[in-house]
Backbone as numpy.savetxt, mean C-alpha at the origin, in Angstrom:
# Nx Ny Nz CAx CAy CAz Cx Cy Cz
-5.21 5.79 -16.39 -4.31 4.81 -15.81 -4.13 5.04 -14.31
-4.04 6.31 -13.93 -3.82 6.62 -12.52 -5.02 6.19 -11.68
-6.22 6.43 -12.18 -7.43 6.05 -11.44 -7.50 4.53 -11.30
-7.22 3.82 -12.39 -7.23 2.36 -12.33 -6.14 1.86 -11.37
-5.00 2.53 -11.37 -3.93 2.16 -10.44 -4.35 2.37 -9.00
-5.06 3.47 -8.74 -5.56 3.74 -7.37 -6.57 2.69 -6.95
-7.45 2.29 -7.87 -8.44 1.26 -7.55 -7.76 -0.06 -7.24
-6.78 -0.44 -8.05 -6.05 -1.69 -7.82 -5.33 -1.65 -6.48
-4.63 -0.55 -6.23 -3.85 -0.40 -5.00 -4.75 -0.43 -3.77
-5.89 0.26 -3.84 -6.82 0.27 -2.71 -7.34 -1.13 -2.40
-7.63 -1.89 -3.44 -8.13 -3.26 -3.25 -7.08 -4.12 -2.54
-5.83 -4.02 -2.97 -4.76 -4.80 -2.36 -4.53 -4.36 -0.92
-4.52 -3.06 -0.67 -4.27 -2.56 0.69 -5.40 -2.92 1.64
-6.63 -2.94 1.15 -7.75 -3.36 2.00 -7.57 -4.81 2.44
-7.07 -5.65 1.54 -6.82 -7.04 1.91 -5.66 -7.13 2.91
-4.64 -6.34 2.71 -3.50 -6.38 3.63 -3.89 -5.93 5.03
-4.89 -5.06 5.15 -5.32 -4.57 6.45 -6.06 -5.64 7.25
-6.44 -6.72 6.61 -7.12 -7.82 7.31 -6.31 -9.12 7.25
-5.00 -8.97 7.07 -4.11 -10.12 6.95 -3.11 -10.16 8.11
-2.92 -11.36 8.66 -1.93 -11.58 9.71 -0.81 -12.43 9.13
0.43 -12.04 9.40 1.58 -12.84 8.98 2.09 -13.63 10.18
2.31 -14.91 9.96 2.95 -15.78 10.96 4.37 -16.01 10.45
5.33 -15.44 11.14 6.73 -15.50 10.69 7.51 -16.48 11.57
8.35 -17.29 10.94 9.17 -18.26 11.68 8.48 -19.59 11.88
7.43 -19.83 11.14 6.70 -21.10 11.24 7.61 -22.23 10.76
7.71 -23.33 11.51 8.55 -24.45 11.07 8.13 -24.93 9.67
9.10 -25.19 8.82 8.80 -25.53 7.42 7.93 -26.78 7.29
8.08 -27.74 8.22 7.25 -28.95 8.12 5.77 -28.67 8.41
5.49 -27.50 9.02 4.10 -27.13 9.32 3.52 -26.16 8.28
4.32 -25.74 7.36 3.84 -24.82 6.31 3.13 -25.61 5.22
2.04 -26.22 5.61 1.21 -27.01 4.68 -0.24 -26.59 4.87
-1.00 -26.67 3.81 -2.40 -26.25 3.85 -3.19 -27.05 4.88
-2.99 -28.37 4.92 -3.73 -29.22 5.85 -3.47 -28.84 7.30
-2.22 -28.64 7.66 -1.88 -28.28 9.04 -2.47 -26.92 9.39
-2.36 -25.96 8.48 -2.85 -24.61 8.76 -4.38 -24.58 8.89
-5.07 -25.43 8.14 -6.53 -25.52 8.27 -6.90 -25.99 9.67
-6.22 -27.05 10.15 -6.50 -27.54 11.50 -6.03 -26.53 12.56
-4.93 -25.83 12.31 -4.42 -24.79 13.21 -5.50 -23.72 13.42
-6.12 -23.29 12.33 -7.15 -22.25 12.40 -8.41 -22.77 13.09
-8.80 -24.01 12.81 -10.00 -24.59 13.44 -9.81 -24.74 14.94
-8.64 -25.22 15.36 -8.35 -25.40 16.79 -8.46 -24.09 17.56
-8.06 -23.01 16.93 -8.05 -21.71 17.60 -9.33 -20.91 17.36
-10.22 -21.45 16.55 -11.46 -20.73 16.26 -11.25 -19.49 15.41
-10.28 -19.56 14.52 -9.99 -18.43 13.63 -10.86 -18.52 12.39
-11.62 -17.49 12.15 -12.51 -17.44 10.99 -11.78 -16.76 9.84
-10.92 -17.53 9.18 -10.13 -16.96 8.08 -10.76 -17.30 6.74
-10.60 -16.39 5.81 -11.13 -16.56 4.46 -10.16 -17.37 3.61
-8.86 -17.12 3.84 -7.84 -17.77 3.01 -6.55 -17.91 3.79
-5.83 -18.98 3.51 -4.50 -19.20 4.07 -3.52 -19.21 2.91
-2.52 -18.33 2.98 -1.50 -18.29 1.92 -0.17 -18.74 2.51
0.44 -19.70 1.85 1.71 -20.25 2.33 2.83 -19.74 1.42
3.81 -19.11 2.04 4.96 -18.57 1.30 5.86 -19.70 0.84
6.80 -19.43 -0.07 7.76 -20.45 -0.49 8.51 -21.02 0.73
8.95 -22.29 0.66 9.57 -22.96 1.81 10.73 -22.19 2.45
11.52 -21.49 1.70 12.67 -20.79 2.27 12.26 -19.64 3.19
11.03 -19.14 3.05 10.57 -17.98 3.79 10.01 -18.35 5.17
9.38 -19.53 5.27 8.76 -19.99 6.53 7.76 -18.98 7.07
6.84 -18.58 6.23 5.81 -17.61 6.63 4.45 -18.05 6.11
3.45 -17.71 6.88 2.06 -18.00 6.52 1.29 -16.70 6.62
0.33 -16.50 5.73 -0.55 -15.36 5.83 -1.98 -15.85 6.03
-2.63 -15.33 7.05 -4.02 -15.65 7.34 -4.86 -14.43 6.98
-5.77 -14.58 6.04 -6.60 -13.46 5.59 -7.98 -13.60 6.24
-8.36 -12.60 7.02 -9.64 -12.58 7.71 -10.69 -11.88 6.85
-11.96 -12.05 7.23 -13.07 -11.43 6.51 -12.99 -9.90 6.62
-12.72 -9.40 7.82 -12.65 -7.95 8.05 -11.47 -7.63 8.96
-11.01 -6.38 8.97 -9.95 -6.00 9.92 -10.40 -6.17 11.38
-11.68 -5.99 11.62 -12.21 -6.15 12.98 -12.08 -7.59 13.45
-12.35 -8.55 12.55 -12.18 -9.98 12.89 -10.73 -10.27 13.27
-9.81 -9.67 12.56 -8.39 -9.85 12.85 -8.07 -9.27 14.23
-8.57 -8.07 14.52 -8.33 -7.45 15.82 -8.89 -8.29 16.96
-10.09 -8.85 16.77 -10.71 -9.70 17.79 -9.85 -10.93 18.06
-9.28 -11.52 17.02 -8.42 -12.70 17.20 -7.23 -12.38 18.09
-6.65 -11.19 17.93 -5.53 -10.78 18.79 -6.02 -10.48 20.21
-7.13 -9.75 20.32 -7.63 -9.35 21.64 -8.08 -10.54 22.48
-8.66 -11.54 21.85 -9.13 -12.72 22.59 -8.02 -13.76 22.79
-6.82 -13.48 22.29 -5.70 -14.38 22.49 -5.69 -15.61 21.59
-6.53 -15.60 20.55 -6.52 -16.71 19.59 -5.21 -16.70 18.80
-4.69 -15.51 18.62 -3.36 -15.33 18.02 -2.59 -14.43 18.98
-1.37 -14.84 19.30 -0.52 -14.03 20.18 0.67 -13.52 19.38
1.17 -12.35 19.75 2.30 -11.77 19.00 3.53 -12.69 18.95
3.72 -13.50 19.99 4.84 -14.43 19.99 4.43 -15.68 20.74
4.64 -16.84 20.12 4.33 -18.10 20.78 5.20 -19.21 20.19
5.27 -20.31 20.93 6.08 -21.44 20.50 5.17 -22.46 19.82
5.51 -22.81 18.58 4.78 -23.83 17.81 5.78 -24.90 17.41
5.59 -26.11 17.90 6.49 -27.25 17.61 7.95 -26.89 17.87
8.21 -26.22 18.97 9.58 -25.91 19.36 10.18 -24.67 18.71
9.44 -24.01 17.83 9.94 -22.80 17.16 9.13 -21.59 17.61
9.81 -20.47 17.79 9.11 -19.24 18.14 8.52 -18.63 16.88
7.21 -18.45 16.91 6.50 -17.89 15.77 5.98 -16.51 16.16
6.28 -15.53 15.33 5.79 -14.18 15.56 4.58 -13.94 14.68
3.55 -13.34 15.27 2.35 -12.99 14.52 2.21 -11.47 14.53
1.93 -10.91 13.36 1.76 -9.47 13.28 0.84 -9.13 12.11
0.12 -8.02 12.24 -0.68 -7.57 11.10 0.25 -7.26 9.93
-0.20 -7.56 8.74 0.66 -7.36 7.57 0.87 -5.89 7.26
-0.16 -5.08 7.41 -0.04 -3.67 7.02 -0.35 -2.75 8.18
0.68 -2.02 8.61 0.49 -0.95 9.57 0.34 0.35 8.79
0.27 1.47 9.49 0.08 2.77 8.84 1.23 3.10 7.91
2.47 2.94 8.39 3.62 3.29 7.57 3.80 2.31 6.42
3.59 1.03 6.70 3.70 0.01 5.65 2.70 0.29 4.54
1.49 0.66 4.92 0.45 0.92 3.91 0.82 2.09 3.01
1.41 3.14 3.57 1.76 4.30 2.73 2.89 3.96 1.77
3.85 3.18 2.23 4.95 2.77 1.34 4.42 1.79 0.30
3.63 0.82 0.74 3.06 -0.16 -0.18 2.18 0.49 -1.24
1.46 1.55 -0.87 0.61 2.23 -1.84 1.42 2.64 -3.06
2.56 3.31 -2.82 3.36 3.80 -3.95 4.07 2.66 -4.67
4.53 1.66 -3.94 5.16 0.51 -4.61 4.16 -0.21 -5.51
2.95 -0.43 -5.00 1.92 -1.08 -5.80 1.50 -0.22 -6.98
1.41 1.09 -6.75 1.01 2.00 -7.84 2.04 1.98 -8.96
3.32 2.11 -8.62 4.35 2.10 -9.66 4.43 0.74 -10.34
4.25 -0.32 -9.59 4.25 -1.66 -10.17 3.09 -1.82 -11.14
1.91 -1.34 -10.74 0.74 -1.42 -11.62 0.97 -0.63 -12.90
1.46 0.59 -12.76 1.70 1.43 -13.94 2.76 0.83 -14.84
3.82 0.28 -14.25 4.89 -0.32 -15.03 4.37 -1.51 -15.85
3.51 -2.31 -15.24 3.02 -3.52 -15.90 1.84 -3.28 -16.84
1.13 -2.16 -16.70 -0.10 -1.97 -17.47 -0.08 -0.81 -18.44
0.96 -0.01 -18.41 1.03 1.14 -19.31 2.13 0.88 -20.32
1.80 1.07 -21.61 2.78 0.79 -22.67 3.91 1.82 -22.64
5.06 1.41 -23.16 6.22 2.31 -23.17 5.98 3.52 -24.08
5.16 3.35 -25.14 4.85 4.49 -26.01 4.09 5.57 -25.25
3.23 5.16 -24.32 2.48 6.13 -23.53 3.42 6.98 -22.69
4.43 6.34 -22.08 5.37 7.07 -21.23 6.13 8.12 -22.04
6.50 7.77 -23.27 7.21 8.73 -24.13 6.32 9.92 -24.44
5.06 9.64 -24.77 4.10 10.71 -25.07 3.86 11.57 -23.84
3.72 10.93 -22.67 3.49 11.66 -21.43 4.67 12.58 -21.11
5.88 12.09 -21.27 7.07 12.89 -21.00 7.13 14.10 -21.92
6.91 13.87 -23.23 6.95 14.97 -24.19 5.87 16.01 -23.89
4.65 15.56 -23.64 3.57 16.52 -23.38 3.80 17.26 -22.05
4.38 16.60 -21.06 4.68 17.27 -19.79 5.73 18.35 -19.99
6.77 18.06 -20.76 7.80 19.06 -21.03 7.23 20.26 -21.78
6.37 20.01 -22.74 5.75 21.10 -23.50 4.86 21.93 -22.57
4.10 21.26 -21.69 3.22 21.96 -20.76 4.01 22.84 -19.80
5.09 22.31 -19.26 5.93 23.08 -18.33 6.54 24.28 -19.06
7.02 24.08 -20.25 7.62 25.16 -21.02 6.58 26.24 -21.34
5.40 25.83 -21.76 4.32 26.77 -22.08 3.87 27.50 -20.82
3.74 26.77 -19.72 3.34 27.38 -18.45 4.35 28.41 -17.98
5.62 28.10 -18.14 6.68 29.03 -17.76 6.58 30.32 -18.56
6.36 30.17 -19.89 6.21 31.35 -20.74 4.96 32.15 -20.36
3.87 31.47 -20.04 2.63 32.15 -19.68 2.78 32.92 -18.38
3.46 32.35 -17.41 3.68 33.03 -16.13 4.55 34.25 -16.33
5.59 34.11 -17.14 6.48 35.23 -17.40 5.72 36.37 -18.09
4.89 36.04 -19.08 4.12 37.07 -19.80 3.12 37.75 -18.86
2.49 36.97 -18.00 1.52 37.52 -17.04 2.23 38.45 -16.06
3.39 38.06 -15.60 4.16 38.88 -14.66 4.58 40.20 -15.30
5.03 40.13 -16.56 5.44 41.36 -17.26 4.24 42.27 -17.48
3.08 41.70 -17.71 1.87 42.49 -17.93 1.39 43.12 -16.62
1.46 42.38 -15.52 0.92 42.83 -14.24 1.88 43.74 -13.46
3.17 43.64 -13.71 4.15 44.42 -12.94 3.88 45.92 -12.98
3.63 46.53 -14.16 3.35 47.98 -14.18 2.08 48.31 -13.40
1.06 47.50 -13.52 -0.19 47.76 -12.80 0.04 47.64 -11.30
0.78 46.65 -10.90 1.10 46.45 -9.48 1.90 47.62 -8.93
2.88 48.05 -9.69 3.71 49.18 -9.27 2.86 50.47 -9.20
1.88 50.60 -10.11 1.02 51.77 -10.14 0.13 51.88 -8.92
-0.12 50.78 -8.25 -0.93 50.80 -7.04 -0.19 51.41 -5.87
1.11 51.40 -5.93 1.93 51.98 -4.88 1.74 51.28 -3.55
1.45 52.08 -2.52 1.33 51.50 -1.17 0.06 50.66 -1.04
-0.92 50.84 -1.91 -2.13 49.99 -1.86 -1.81 48.55 -2.19
-0.76 48.31 -2.95 -0.39 46.94 -3.33 0.07 46.13 -2.15
0.55 46.78 -1.09 1.08 46.07 0.06 0.03 45.87 1.15
-1.14 46.47 1.04 -2.20 46.32 2.05 -2.90 44.99 1.84
-3.04 44.22 2.92 -3.69 42.92 2.81 -5.16 43.05 3.13
C-alpha cells in the first residue's frame, strides 16, 4: 500500500510542478472558451485548463513540462500580477518546495485512507504493537547478555 501511495503521490506532485494557478480571475471569465482564447492570445502551450468552482475564482493551467511553465513566466507570457477585465489576477506556480513536501503527506494519507480497508489498519496496529513489544524484550535480553562481556573488557571497552 505504501509503495502504491508513493506512486500515486509522485504522479500528482509531478503534475502540480507544471501547473500555474491564476487567482482572482473575474467569475465571468472563468469559462473554458475564454480561457482557451486567453492561452492562444498569449502563446501558452497548455495541456489542460481546469476551472475551479465559481466561488473560488481560480484557474489552473497545466503545461507539458515544468520548463514550459518557467519559460512562460520568463518571457512574460504570464506575469505574477496583472489586470484582467479590471481585476487584479495573481499567477503563481501551484507547487513550491514547501508546498510539495506538505502535499506529499496529505496526498499519501488521503490515498491510504481511501484505499486501505479498516480491517487492515486493525491488523497493522496489532502486529506493530507485538513487534515493538518483542523488540523491546529482545533488546533487553541482548543487553543483559552483553553487559558482563562488556564489563569484562574493562578499559578496552572505552577505546574507539
